[in-house]
Amino acid sequence: MKALINGVPFTFTEKLTVLEAVRKLGFFVPTLCAYPTLESTPGSCGLCIVKIKYPDGREVLSTSCKTGLEDGMEIRTDSPEVRQAQRKQLALLFADHDMNCMGCDRHGKCELLDLAEKLDLKKGIAPGSYKVAKEEDYSDRAIWLDPNKCIRCERCVEVCGKVQGLYVLTMKGSGRERAAALREGKPWALSDNCVRCGQCTVVCPTGALQARDQVDVANDYLTDPGIYTVFQFAPAVRATLGEEFGFPAGVNVERKIVEALKKAGADCVLDTNFSADVVIMEEGTELLNRLNDKNAVLPMFTSCCPAWINFVELHKPELIPHISTTRSPQAVMGSLIKSWLPEKKGIPKEKIRSISIMPCTAKKDEAARQALAKDAVPDVDLVLTVREFAKLLKGKGIDLRKLEGQDFDTPFMSKGSGAAVIFGKTAGVAEAAARTVYYVLTGKNVNSIQFKTSEHPHVEQELTIDLGEGKSPLRIGVVHGLANADYIADEVLSGKSPFDFIEVMSCPGGCINGGGTPREAGDYHPFNLERTKVLTTIDEEHSLRQSHNNPMVKELYKEYLGEPNSHLAHELLHTEYQD
Ligand code: HC1
Ligand code: SF4
């Protein structure tokens, strides 16, 4: 079959929409709702208008996402008539849109405004002229919703349902009232279903869904001379922050982050990689203890992803005994910042504010957990997402591109191994743990362990470690995306899981694609391979590949904690979950 697209012959055999065909030839058609990586085409934005001439001579202006390509069609994507129709439709979207751009989270990176520029929309129905004031929801400690900015593309609904399996979001109302909303109909802070992974904020093309903005709080801390600011930043931050400053995906900006923080006025900069190594010592010991105890609950799940922990507490509380009690690296570092650091540096605890920079919206929620506070004072006072951190730096005129970069200047809790940095990508925690467990069981240090692609439909990778004659092998599984984790949780609860240890990361591909990472217009990259590669390369080029060989971790245990899983380690580095 053949069609003619802008005069270019197009031969096809498969079933395609006009939009798909046009895009295969590389022609531009504006869309906001069609989202190929989520296999979603609700047809709600109405922007993808083209002119179609049918073989019988009929000529129509039509949206292209729902129109099937037919033999003999002639399609034009660009003509004065087509452009005018697209502009009119775009003007309609602006007509009931809240145009408070300066207060908008998407300021400067708005996909709606971007299309206005591309379509050269200068006049039309006045923006905001048909606006219905809808109630904003800024109640939550992680996710904020402003329905006045919603353009009904339904991307948030799709990612929440298809990738996370949660179906927490829906579209409510009709006509101009229609907007994304929580299905439960409660303020977000009271939601018993949302796990705060923030994937909805990554796909939202406008400022309707965003991470709670706490840049001002960070600035208050940084400018208060009575406060000693201690920063930590997550493995994935060094692989993603550069994108906010115009670097292509895949550039390691670790040393630039340290310099930027120093320029911003940080008193002390630490590395979450250090506490990831500590987590391996604690979680690895916990796993070995469970394996050696006939009555212990197995398999054991990792605990570092707070959206996964929220999922278990809210949706599968029966699974709690299977979750490692070890706190996440963010929380471990937070606890040490408020305990070991004051002792070591002679700084009063009350003067310290601990601020973490994370690729994650759920980490904001984690930091506010009561179980992670001492005397009602949180161990982590503030969490900024990568996007917020970029905003903070830009507000201070600090441009990452202009920085040379510098080493961590604190010879304390600032060194992490290669095993720690891969925490930021799927299978990283499992591999880091495997390197250390392998060492404990065999006495051999290994620089890497090859996981294989799993045949299990909901497990991404797996590994079997042979522990020698007479011993059962250790079986490790790796799961990402909560829709997958839900299946695995049920498998474990029904006693049918083949694994002893399971890593779960809620975000597809792990934290490098977290809800607080830079957003790309127009598409969703559940596997951003460039970001993944950064972490793999740092690990491969690292002189220290195993958590248990980290000299700063050894110092922590020698000087302060004693042994992994010691009484003090339990008090400071482990936690309890609520059902
Ligand atoms: Fe993650 Fe983790 S890997 S959870 O994604 O265990 O956020 O990067 O910091 O805490 O280390 C996030 C990343 C991060 C923790 C670590
Ligand atoms: Fe946060 Fe990482 Fe979990 Fe995503 S996978 S919710 S970024 S911890």
Coordinates of C-alpha atoms and ligand atoms in Angstrom, one line a residue:
M1 CA 0.0 0.0 0.0
K2 CA 1.1 3.5 -0.7
A3 CA 0.4 7.0 0.6
L4 CA 1.8 10.4 -0.3
I5 CA 3.0 12.5 2.7
N6 CA 4.0 16.1 1.9
G7 CA 4.7 14.8 -1.6
V8 CA 7.0 12.0 -0.4
P9 CA 5.8 8.5 -1.3
F10 CA 5.3 6.2 1.7
T11 CA 5.0 2.5 1.3
F12 CA 3.4 0.5 4.2
T13 CA 2.2 -3.0 5.0
E14 CA 1.3 -2.7 8.7
K15 CA -1.6 -1.0 10.4
L16 CA -0.5 2.6 11.2
T17 CA -2.2 5.8 12.1
V18 CA -1.6 8.9 10.0
L19 CA 0.4 10.4 12.8
E20 CA 2.7 7.4 13.1
A21 CA 3.3 7.4 9.3
V22 CA 4.0 11.1 9.2
R23 CA 6.5 10.8 12.1
K24 CA 8.2 7.8 10.5
L25 CA 9.1 10.2 7.7
G26 CA 10.4 12.8 10.2
F27 CA 7.7 15.5 9.6
F28 CA 6.7 17.6 12.6
V29 CA 3.1 17.4 13.9
P30 CA 2.3 19.1 17.2
T31 CA 1.0 16.8 20.0
L32 CA 0.7 17.0 23.7
C33 CA -1.3 13.9 24.6
A34 CA 0.1 11.2 22.2
Y35 CA 2.9 9.5 24.1
P36 CA 4.5 6.5 22.3
T37 CA 6.7 5.2 25.1
L38 CA 3.6 4.9 27.3
E39 CA 1.6 3.5 24.4
S40 CA -0.9 6.2 25.1
T41 CA -3.0 8.2 22.6
P42 CA -6.1 9.6 24.3
G43 CA -6.7 12.0 21.5
S44 CA -7.5 14.7 24.0
C45 CA -5.3 17.6 22.9
G46 CA -6.6 17.8 19.4
L47 CA -3.5 19.4 18.1
C48 CA -2.3 16.8 15.5
I49 CA -4.4 18.3 12.7
V50 CA -3.3 17.5 9.1
K51 CA -5.1 17.7 5.7
I52 CA -6.1 14.4 4.2
K53 CA -7.2 13.9 0.6
Y54 CA -8.9 10.5 0.1
P55 CA -8.7 8.5 -3.2
D56 CA -12.4 9.4 -3.8
G57 CA -11.4 13.1 -3.8
R58 CA -12.7 14.1 -0.4
E59 CA -10.5 16.5 1.4
V60 CA -10.7 17.0 5.2
L61 CA -8.8 18.6 8.0
S62 CA -8.5 15.9 10.6
T63 CA -6.6 14.9 13.8
S64 CA -4.0 12.4 12.8
C65 CA -3.6 10.3 15.9
K66 CA -6.9 8.4 15.6
T67 CA -7.1 8.3 11.8
G68 CA -5.9 5.0 10.2
L69 CA -3.6 5.3 7.2
E70 CA -5.2 4.1 4.0
D71 CA -3.9 3.2 0.6
G72 CA -3.9 6.2 -1.7
M73 CA -4.2 8.9 0.9
E74 CA -2.4 12.2 0.3
I75 CA -1.5 14.0 3.5
R76 CA -0.2 17.5 4.1
T77 CA 1.2 18.4 7.5
D78 CA 2.1 22.0 6.7
S79 CA 0.1 24.5 4.8
P80 CA -1.5 27.9 5.8
E81 CA -4.8 26.1 6.4
V82 CA -3.3 23.3 8.5
R83 CA -1.2 25.7 10.5
Q84 CA -4.2 27.9 11.1
A85 CA -6.3 25.0 12.3
Q86 CA -3.5 23.8 14.6
R87 CA -3.1 27.4 16.0
K88 CA -6.8 27.6 16.7
Q89 CA -6.8 24.4 18.6
L90 CA -3.7 25.5 20.6
A91 CA -5.4 28.8 21.4
L92 CA -8.3 26.8 22.8
L93 CA -6.0 25.0 25.2
F94 CA -4.6 28.4 26.3
A95 CA -8.1 29.8 26.7
D96 CA -8.8 27.9 29.9
H97 CA -5.2 27.6 31.1
D98 CA -3.9 29.5 34.1
M99 CA -1.3 31.8 32.7
N100 CA 0.5 32.5 35.9
C101 CA 3.8 31.6 34.2
M102 CA 6.2 33.3 36.6
G103 CA 4.9 31.2 39.5
C104 CA 5.0 28.0 37.5
D105 CA 7.3 25.0 38.1
R106 CA 7.7 24.6 34.4
H107 CA 8.7 28.2 33.8
G108 CA 11.2 28.2 30.9
K109 CA 10.6 24.5 30.2
C110 CA 6.9 24.4 29.4
E111 CA 5.8 22.1 26.6
L112 CA 2.7 24.2 26.0
L113 CA 4.6 27.5 25.6
D114 CA 7.1 25.6 23.5
L115 CA 4.4 24.7 21.1
A116 CA 3.1 28.3 21.0
E117 CA 6.6 29.2 19.8
K118 CA 6.7 26.4 17.3
L119 CA 3.3 27.2 15.8
D120 CA 4.0 30.9 16.0
L121 CA 0.8 31.5 18.0
K122 CA 0.5 35.2 18.4
K123 CA -3.2 35.9 18.5
G124 CA -6.3 34.0 19.1
I125 CA -8.6 33.6 22.0
A126 CA -7.1 35.4 25.0
P127 CA -5.2 33.1 27.3
G128 CA -7.2 32.4 30.5
S129 CA -10.4 33.9 29.2
Y130 CA -12.5 30.8 29.9
K131 CA -10.6 29.8 33.0
V132 CA -12.5 28.0 35.8
A133 CA -10.7 28.4 39.1
K134 CA -10.0 24.9 40.5
E135 CA -8.6 24.2 43.9
E136 CA -4.8 23.7 44.0
D137 CA -3.5 20.9 46.3
Y138 CA -0.2 21.9 48.0
S139 CA -0.9 19.7 51.1
D140 CA 1.5 16.9 50.5
R141 CA 5.2 16.7 51.6
A142 CA 6.3 15.4 48.2
I143 CA 3.8 16.0 45.3
W144 CA 1.9 19.1 44.4
L145 CA -1.1 19.5 42.0
D146 CA -2.3 22.6 40.4
P147 CA -5.3 21.5 38.2
N148 CA -5.5 25.0 36.7
K149 CA -2.4 24.1 34.7
C150 CA -3.7 20.7 33.5
I151 CA -4.1 20.5 29.7
R152 CA -5.8 17.0 30.0
C153 CA -3.1 15.1 28.2
E154 CA -3.6 12.2 30.6
R155 CA 0.1 11.3 30.7
C156 CA 0.1 11.2 34.5
V157 CA -2.8 8.9 34.5
E158 CA -1.1 6.6 32.1
V159 CA 2.3 6.4 33.8
C160 CA 0.7 5.9 37.2
G161 CA -1.5 3.0 35.9
K162 CA 0.7 1.4 33.3
V163 CA 4.2 1.7 34.8
Q164 CA 3.4 1.7 38.5
G165 CA 0.2 -0.3 38.4
L166 CA -1.3 2.1 40.9
Y167 CA -4.1 3.9 39.1
V168 CA -4.0 6.5 41.8
L169 CA -4.7 9.3 39.3
T170 CA -7.7 9.9 37.1
M171 CA -9.4 12.6 35.1
K172 CA -12.3 14.2 36.9
G173 CA -15.0 16.7 35.8
S174 CA -16.2 17.5 32.3
G175 CA -15.6 20.3 29.8
R176 CA -13.6 23.2 31.3
E177 CA -13.8 21.6 34.7
R178 CA -11.9 18.5 33.6
A179 CA -8.5 18.0 35.1
A180 CA -6.1 15.4 36.6
A181 CA -7.0 14.4 40.1
L182 CA -6.5 11.8 42.8
R183 CA -9.0 9.1 42.4
E184 CA -9.6 9.0 46.2
G185 CA -10.9 12.6 46.2
K186 CA -8.9 13.6 49.3
P187 CA -6.2 16.1 49.9
W188 CA -2.9 14.6 48.6
A189 CA -1.4 14.6 52.1
L190 CA -4.1 12.1 53.2
S191 CA -3.8 9.8 50.2
D192 CA -3.6 6.1 51.2
N193 CA -2.7 5.1 47.7
C194 CA 0.0 7.4 46.2
V195 CA 3.5 6.2 46.9
R196 CA 5.1 9.6 46.0
C197 CA 7.4 8.1 43.3
G198 CA 6.8 11.3 41.3
Q199 CA 6.8 9.7 37.8
C200 CA 3.7 11.8 37.1
T201 CA 5.8 15.0 37.6
V202 CA 8.3 13.7 35.1
V203 CA 5.7 13.3 32.3
C204 CA 3.5 16.3 33.0
P205 CA 4.1 18.8 30.1
T206 CA 3.1 21.8 32.2
G207 CA 3.3 22.8 35.8
A208 CA 0.2 20.8 36.9
L209 CA 2.1 18.1 38.7
Q210 CA 5.3 19.0 40.4
A211 CA 7.6 18.0 43.3
R212 CA 7.0 20.2 46.4
D213 CA 9.2 23.2 46.0
Q214 CA 11.6 23.8 48.9
V215 CA 14.3 25.9 47.3
D216 CA 13.5 28.8 49.6
V217 CA 14.1 26.7 52.7
A218 CA 17.5 25.7 51.4
N219 CA 18.3 29.3 50.8
D220 CA 17.2 30.3 54.3
Y221 CA 19.6 27.7 55.7
L222 CA 22.4 28.7 53.5
T223 CA 22.2 32.4 54.4
D224 CA 21.7 32.0 58.1
P225 CA 25.1 32.5 59.8
G226 CA 24.0 30.5 62.8
I227 CA 23.4 27.4 60.8
Y228 CA 26.0 24.8 59.8
T229 CA 24.8 23.2 56.5
V230 CA 25.7 19.7 55.7
F231 CA 24.8 18.4 52.2
Q232 CA 24.8 14.9 50.8
F233 CA 24.0 14.0 47.2
A234 CA 22.8 10.7 45.8
P235 CA 24.6 8.5 43.3
A236 CA 22.2 9.4 40.5
V237 CA 22.5 13.2 40.9
R238 CA 26.0 13.2 39.4
A239 CA 24.6 11.4 36.3
T240 CA 21.6 13.8 35.8
L241 CA 22.2 17.3 37.0
G242 CA 24.3 18.3 34.0
E243 CA 21.2 18.0 31.8
E244 CA 19.7 21.0 33.6
F245 CA 22.7 23.1 32.5
G246 CA 22.7 22.1 28.9
F247 CA 25.1 19.1 29.1
P248 CA 23.9 16.1 27.1
A249 CA 22.7 13.1 29.1
G250 CA 25.6 11.0 30.1
V251 CA 28.0 13.4 31.6
N252 CA 29.4 12.8 35.1
V253 CA 29.3 16.2 37.0
E254 CA 30.2 14.9 40.5
R255 CA 33.2 17.3 41.0
K256 CA 31.3 20.2 39.6
I257 CA 28.5 19.5 42.2
V258 CA 31.0 19.7 45.0
E259 CA 32.3 23.1 43.7
A260 CA 28.8 24.4 43.1
L261 CA 27.8 23.5 46.6
K262 CA 30.8 25.2 48.1
K263 CA 30.1 28.3 46.0
A264 CA 26.5 28.2 47.2
G265 CA 27.8 28.4 50.8
A266 CA 27.6 24.8 51.9
D267 CA 29.7 24.3 55.1
C268 CA 30.2 20.5 54.5
V269 CA 29.6 18.3 51.5
L270 CA 29.3 14.5 52.0
D271 CA 28.6 11.7 49.5
T272 CA 25.6 9.5 49.8
N273 CA 27.8 6.9 48.1
F274 CA 29.6 6.5 51.5
S275 CA 26.3 5.7 53.3
A276 CA 25.3 3.3 50.4
D277 CA 28.5 1.3 51.3
V278 CA 27.4 1.4 55.0
V279 CA 24.0 0.1 53.9
I280 CA 25.7 -2.9 52.2
M281 CA 27.5 -3.7 55.4
E282 CA 24.2 -3.6 57.4
E283 CA 21.9 -5.1 54.8
G284 CA 24.5 -7.8 53.7
T285 CA 24.9 -8.8 57.4
E286 CA 21.2 -8.9 57.9
L287 CA 20.8 -11.1 54.8
L288 CA 23.5 -13.5 55.9
N289 CA 21.9 -13.7 59.4
R290 CA 18.6 -14.5 57.8
L291 CA 20.2 -17.2 55.6
N292 CA 21.8 -18.8 58.6
D293 CA 18.6 -18.9 60.6
K294 CA 16.1 -21.6 59.7
N295 CA 13.2 -19.6 61.2
A296 CA 14.0 -16.3 59.5
V297 CA 11.7 -14.7 57.0
L298 CA 13.0 -15.0 53.4
P299 CA 13.2 -13.8 50.7
M300 CA 14.5 -10.4 52.0
F301 CA 13.7 -7.3 50.0
T302 CA 15.9 -4.2 49.7
S303 CA 14.6 -1.1 51.6
C304 CA 16.4 1.9 50.0
C305 CA 13.5 3.0 47.7
P306 CA 11.0 4.9 49.8
A307 CA 8.2 4.7 47.2
W308 CA 8.6 0.9 47.4
I309 CA 8.4 1.1 51.2
N310 CA 5.3 3.3 50.9
F311 CA 3.8 0.7 48.5
V312 CA 4.4 -2.1 51.0
E313 CA 3.0 -0.2 53.9
L314 CA 0.0 1.1 52.0
H315 CA -0.8 -1.8 49.7
K316 CA 0.9 -5.0 51.0
P317 CA 1.6 -4.7 54.7
E318 CA 1.8 -8.5 55.1
L319 CA 5.2 -8.1 53.3
I320 CA 6.8 -6.0 56.0
P321 CA 8.7 -8.8 57.7
H322 CA 10.4 -9.5 54.4
I323 CA 11.8 -5.9 54.1
S324 CA 15.3 -5.3 55.3
T325 CA 15.2 -3.2 58.4
T326 CA 18.3 -1.3 57.2
R327 CA 17.6 2.4 56.5
S328 CA 18.2 3.9 53.1
P329 CA 21.5 5.5 52.3
Q330 CA 19.9 8.9 52.6
A331 CA 18.6 8.0 56.1
V332 CA 21.8 6.4 57.2
M333 CA 23.8 9.5 56.2
G334 CA 21.2 11.7 57.9
S335 CA 21.5 9.7 61.1
L336 CA 25.3 9.9 61.1
I337 CA 25.1 13.6 60.3
K338 CA 23.2 14.1 63.5
S339 CA 25.2 11.7 65.6
W340 CA 28.8 10.9 64.5
L341 CA 29.5 14.2 62.7
P342 CA 28.8 16.5 65.7
E343 CA 31.1 14.3 67.8
K344 CA 33.8 14.2 65.3
K345 CA 33.7 17.8 64.3
G346 CA 32.8 19.3 67.6
I347 CA 29.8 21.1 66.2
P348 CA 26.6 21.4 68.3
K349 CA 23.9 19.2 66.8
E350 CA 21.3 22.0 67.0
K351 CA 23.3 24.1 64.6
I352 CA 23.3 21.5 61.9
R353 CA 20.8 21.4 59.1
S354 CA 21.2 18.3 56.9
I355 CA 20.1 18.7 53.3
S356 CA 20.1 16.0 50.7
I357 CA 20.0 16.3 46.9
M358 CA 18.1 13.4 45.5
P359 CA 16.7 12.2 42.1
C360 CA 13.6 11.3 44.0
T361 CA 10.3 12.9 45.2
A362 CA 9.6 10.1 47.6
K363 CA 12.8 10.9 49.5
K364 CA 11.0 14.1 50.7
D365 CA 8.4 11.9 52.2
E366 CA 11.0 9.5 53.7
A367 CA 12.8 12.3 55.4
A368 CA 9.7 13.3 57.2
R369 CA 9.1 9.8 58.7
Q370 CA 8.7 9.9 62.5
A371 CA 10.9 6.8 62.8
L372 CA 13.8 8.7 61.2
A373 CA 13.8 11.5 63.7
K374 CA 15.4 11.9 67.1
D375 CA 13.4 13.7 69.7
A376 CA 11.1 14.9 66.9
V377 CA 14.0 16.5 65.0
P378 CA 14.5 14.9 61.6
D379 CA 17.9 13.4 60.7
V380 CA 17.4 14.9 57.2
D381 CA 16.0 18.4 57.5
L382 CA 15.4 19.0 53.8
V383 CA 15.4 17.1 50.5
L384 CA 15.8 18.9 47.2
T385 CA 15.2 17.1 43.9
V386 CA 17.8 17.5 41.1
R387 CA 15.4 19.9 39.4
E388 CA 15.2 22.1 42.6
F389 CA 18.9 22.0 43.1
A390 CA 19.4 23.3 39.6
K391 CA 17.0 26.1 40.3
L392 CA 18.8 26.9 43.5
L393 CA 22.2 27.1 41.7
K394 CA 20.7 29.2 38.8
G395 CA 19.2 31.6 41.4
K396 CA 22.7 32.2 42.7
G397 CA 24.2 32.7 39.2
I398 CA 26.2 29.4 39.5
D399 CA 26.5 27.8 36.1
L400 CA 27.8 24.3 36.1
R401 CA 29.3 24.7 32.7
K402 CA 31.7 27.3 34.0
L403 CA 33.0 25.2 36.9
E404 CA 36.2 23.2 36.8
G405 CA 35.0 20.9 39.6
Q406 CA 36.7 20.0 42.8
D407 CA 37.3 17.1 45.2
F408 CA 35.3 16.6 48.3
D409 CA 37.1 18.6 50.9
T410 CA 35.9 16.7 54.0
P411 CA 38.1 13.6 54.6
F412 CA 35.1 12.1 56.3
M413 CA 31.9 10.3 55.0
S414 CA 32.9 11.6 51.5
K415 CA 34.2 8.5 49.9
G416 CA 32.1 5.8 48.2
S417 CA 33.1 2.7 46.3
G418 CA 32.1 1.7 42.7
A419 CA 29.6 -0.6 44.3
A420 CA 27.9 2.3 45.9
V421 CA 27.6 4.5 42.8
I422 CA 25.7 1.8 40.9
F423 CA 22.9 2.0 43.6
G424 CA 21.5 4.6 41.3
K425 CA 20.6 2.2 38.5
T426 CA 18.5 -0.9 38.5
A427 CA 20.4 -4.0 39.7
G428 CA 23.0 -1.9 41.4
V429 CA 22.1 -2.5 45.0
A430 CA 21.8 -6.2 44.3
E431 CA 25.2 -6.3 42.7
A432 CA 26.8 -4.2 45.4
A433 CA 25.4 -6.6 48.0
A434 CA 26.4 -9.6 46.0
R435 CA 30.1 -8.4 45.8
T436 CA 30.2 -8.2 49.6
V437 CA 28.2 -11.3 50.4
Y438 CA 30.4 -13.2 48.0
Y439 CA 33.5 -12.0 49.8
V440 CA 32.1 -13.0 53.2
L441 CA 31.2 -16.4 52.0
T442 CA 34.3 -17.2 49.9
G443 CA 37.0 -14.8 51.1
K444 CA 37.4 -13.6 47.5
N445 CA 37.0 -10.0 46.3
V446 CA 35.3 -9.6 42.9
N447 CA 35.2 -6.4 40.9
S448 CA 31.9 -7.2 39.2
I449 CA 29.3 -9.9 39.0
Q450 CA 27.4 -10.6 35.9
F451 CA 23.6 -10.8 36.4
K452 CA 21.6 -12.4 33.6
T453 CA 18.4 -11.4 32.0
S454 CA 15.6 -13.2 33.8
E455 CA 13.0 -15.3 32.0
H456 CA 10.5 -14.4 34.7
P457 CA 8.1 -11.9 33.1
H458 CA 8.3 -9.4 36.0
V459 CA 11.9 -9.8 37.0
E460 CA 14.5 -7.8 35.0
Q461 CA 17.7 -9.6 36.0
E462 CA 18.7 -12.4 38.3
L463 CA 21.8 -14.0 39.7
T464 CA 22.6 -17.4 41.3
I465 CA 25.7 -17.6 43.5
D466 CA 27.0 -21.1 44.1
L467 CA 28.0 -21.3 47.8
G468 CA 29.7 -24.6 47.5
E469 CA 28.9 -28.2 48.2
G470 CA 26.1 -29.0 50.6
K471 CA 24.9 -25.4 50.6
S472 CA 21.9 -24.1 48.6
P473 CA 22.8 -21.5 46.1
L474 CA 21.9 -17.9 46.8
R475 CA 19.3 -16.6 44.3
I476 CA 18.9 -12.8 43.8
G477 CA 16.2 -11.1 41.7
V478 CA 16.0 -7.6 40.4
V479 CA 12.6 -5.8 39.9
H480 CA 11.8 -2.3 38.8
G481 CA 8.5 -0.5 38.2
L482 CA 5.9 -1.0 40.8
A483 CA 3.5 -2.8 38.4
N484 CA 6.2 -5.6 38.3
A485 CA 6.9 -5.3 42.1
D486 CA 3.2 -5.9 42.8
Y487 CA 3.3 -9.3 41.0
I488 CA 6.5 -10.3 42.8
A489 CA 5.0 -9.3 46.1
D490 CA 2.1 -11.6 45.6
E491 CA 4.4 -14.4 44.5
V492 CA 6.4 -14.0 47.7
L493 CA 3.3 -13.9 49.8
S494 CA 2.0 -17.1 48.2
G495 CA 5.3 -18.9 49.0
K496 CA 6.2 -19.4 45.4
S497 CA 9.2 -17.0 45.0
P498 CA 12.4 -18.7 43.8
F499 CA 14.6 -15.9 45.3
D500 CA 16.4 -15.3 48.6
F501 CA 17.0 -11.6 48.1
I502 CA 15.1 -9.2 45.9
E503 CA 16.0 -5.6 44.9
V504 CA 13.0 -3.4 44.1
M505 CA 13.3 0.1 42.7
S506 CA 10.0 1.8 41.9
C507 CA 11.2 4.0 39.1
P508 CA 11.9 2.3 35.7
G509 CA 15.6 1.8 35.4
G510 CA 16.2 2.9 39.0
C511 CA 16.9 6.3 40.5
I512 CA 18.5 7.7 37.5
N513 CA 15.0 8.0 36.1
G514 CA 13.6 9.1 39.4
G515 CA 10.6 11.5 39.9
G516 CA 13.0 14.4 40.7
T517 CA 15.3 14.1 37.7
P518 CA 15.4 16.5 34.7
R519 CA 12.5 16.1 32.3
E520 CA 12.7 15.8 28.6
A521 CA 10.0 17.4 26.5
G522 CA 7.8 15.2 24.4
D523 CA 8.7 11.7 25.5
Y524 CA 9.4 9.5 28.5
H525 CA 12.6 7.5 28.7
P526 CA 12.0 4.6 31.0
F527 CA 15.5 3.5 30.3
N528 CA 17.8 6.4 29.8
L529 CA 20.9 4.4 28.8
E530 CA 23.1 7.5 28.7
R531 CA 22.5 8.1 32.4
T532 CA 23.0 4.4 33.2
K533 CA 26.3 4.4 31.4
V534 CA 27.7 7.2 33.6
L535 CA 27.2 5.1 36.7
T536 CA 28.6 2.0 35.1
T537 CA 31.7 3.9 33.9
I538 CA 32.3 5.5 37.3
D539 CA 32.2 2.0 38.8
E540 CA 34.5 0.4 36.2
E541 CA 37.1 3.1 36.5
H542 CA 37.0 3.2 40.3
S543 CA 40.0 2.0 42.3
L544 CA 37.7 0.7 45.0
R545 CA 35.0 -1.7 43.8
Q546 CA 33.5 -3.2 47.0
S547 CA 31.7 -1.6 49.9
H548 CA 33.5 -3.7 52.6
N549 CA 36.9 -2.3 51.4
N550 CA 35.9 1.3 51.8
P551 CA 38.5 2.7 54.3
M552 CA 36.1 5.4 55.6
V553 CA 33.5 2.7 56.2
K554 CA 36.1 0.7 58.2
E555 CA 36.9 3.8 60.2
L556 CA 33.2 4.3 61.0
Y557 CA 32.9 0.8 62.4
K558 CA 36.2 0.9 64.2
E559 CA 35.7 4.3 65.8
Y560 CA 32.0 4.4 66.4
L561 CA 29.7 1.5 65.6
G562 CA 31.7 -1.6 66.4
E563 CA 30.4 -4.3 64.1
P564 CA 27.7 -4.2 61.4
N565 CA 24.3 -4.9 63.1
S566 CA 25.8 -4.0 66.5
H567 CA 23.5 -2.5 69.1
L568 CA 24.4 1.1 68.2
A569 CA 24.2 0.3 64.4
H570 CA 20.7 -1.0 65.0
E571 CA 19.7 2.1 66.9
L572 CA 21.1 4.5 64.3
L573 CA 21.0 2.7 61.0
H574 CA 17.9 0.5 61.1
T575 CA 14.2 1.3 61.3
E576 CA 10.7 0.0 61.7
Y577 CA 7.8 0.1 59.3
Q578 CA 4.1 0.9 59.9
D579 CA 1.2 -1.4 58.9
Ligands
HC1_1 FE1 18.7 6.4 45.0 FE2 19.7 5.4 47.1 S1 20.1 4.7 45.0 S2 17.5 5.3 46.6 O1 17.8 5.9 43.9 O2 19.7 3.6 47.8 O3 17.0 8.8 45.6 O4 20.7 7.8 43.3 O5 20.3 8.1 46.9 O6 19.1 6.7 49.8 O7 22.7 5.7 47.6 C1 17.7 7.9 45.2 C2 19.9 7.3 43.9 C3 19.8 7.2 46.5 C4 19.4 6.1 48.8 C5 21.6 5.5 47.5
SF4_2 FE1 13.0 7.3 44.5 FE2 14.8 5.8 43.3 FE3 12.6 4.7 44.4 FE4 12.4 6.2 42.2 S1 13.5 4.2 42.4 S2 11.1 6.3 44.0 S3 13.9 7.7 42.5 S4 14.3 5.8 45.4

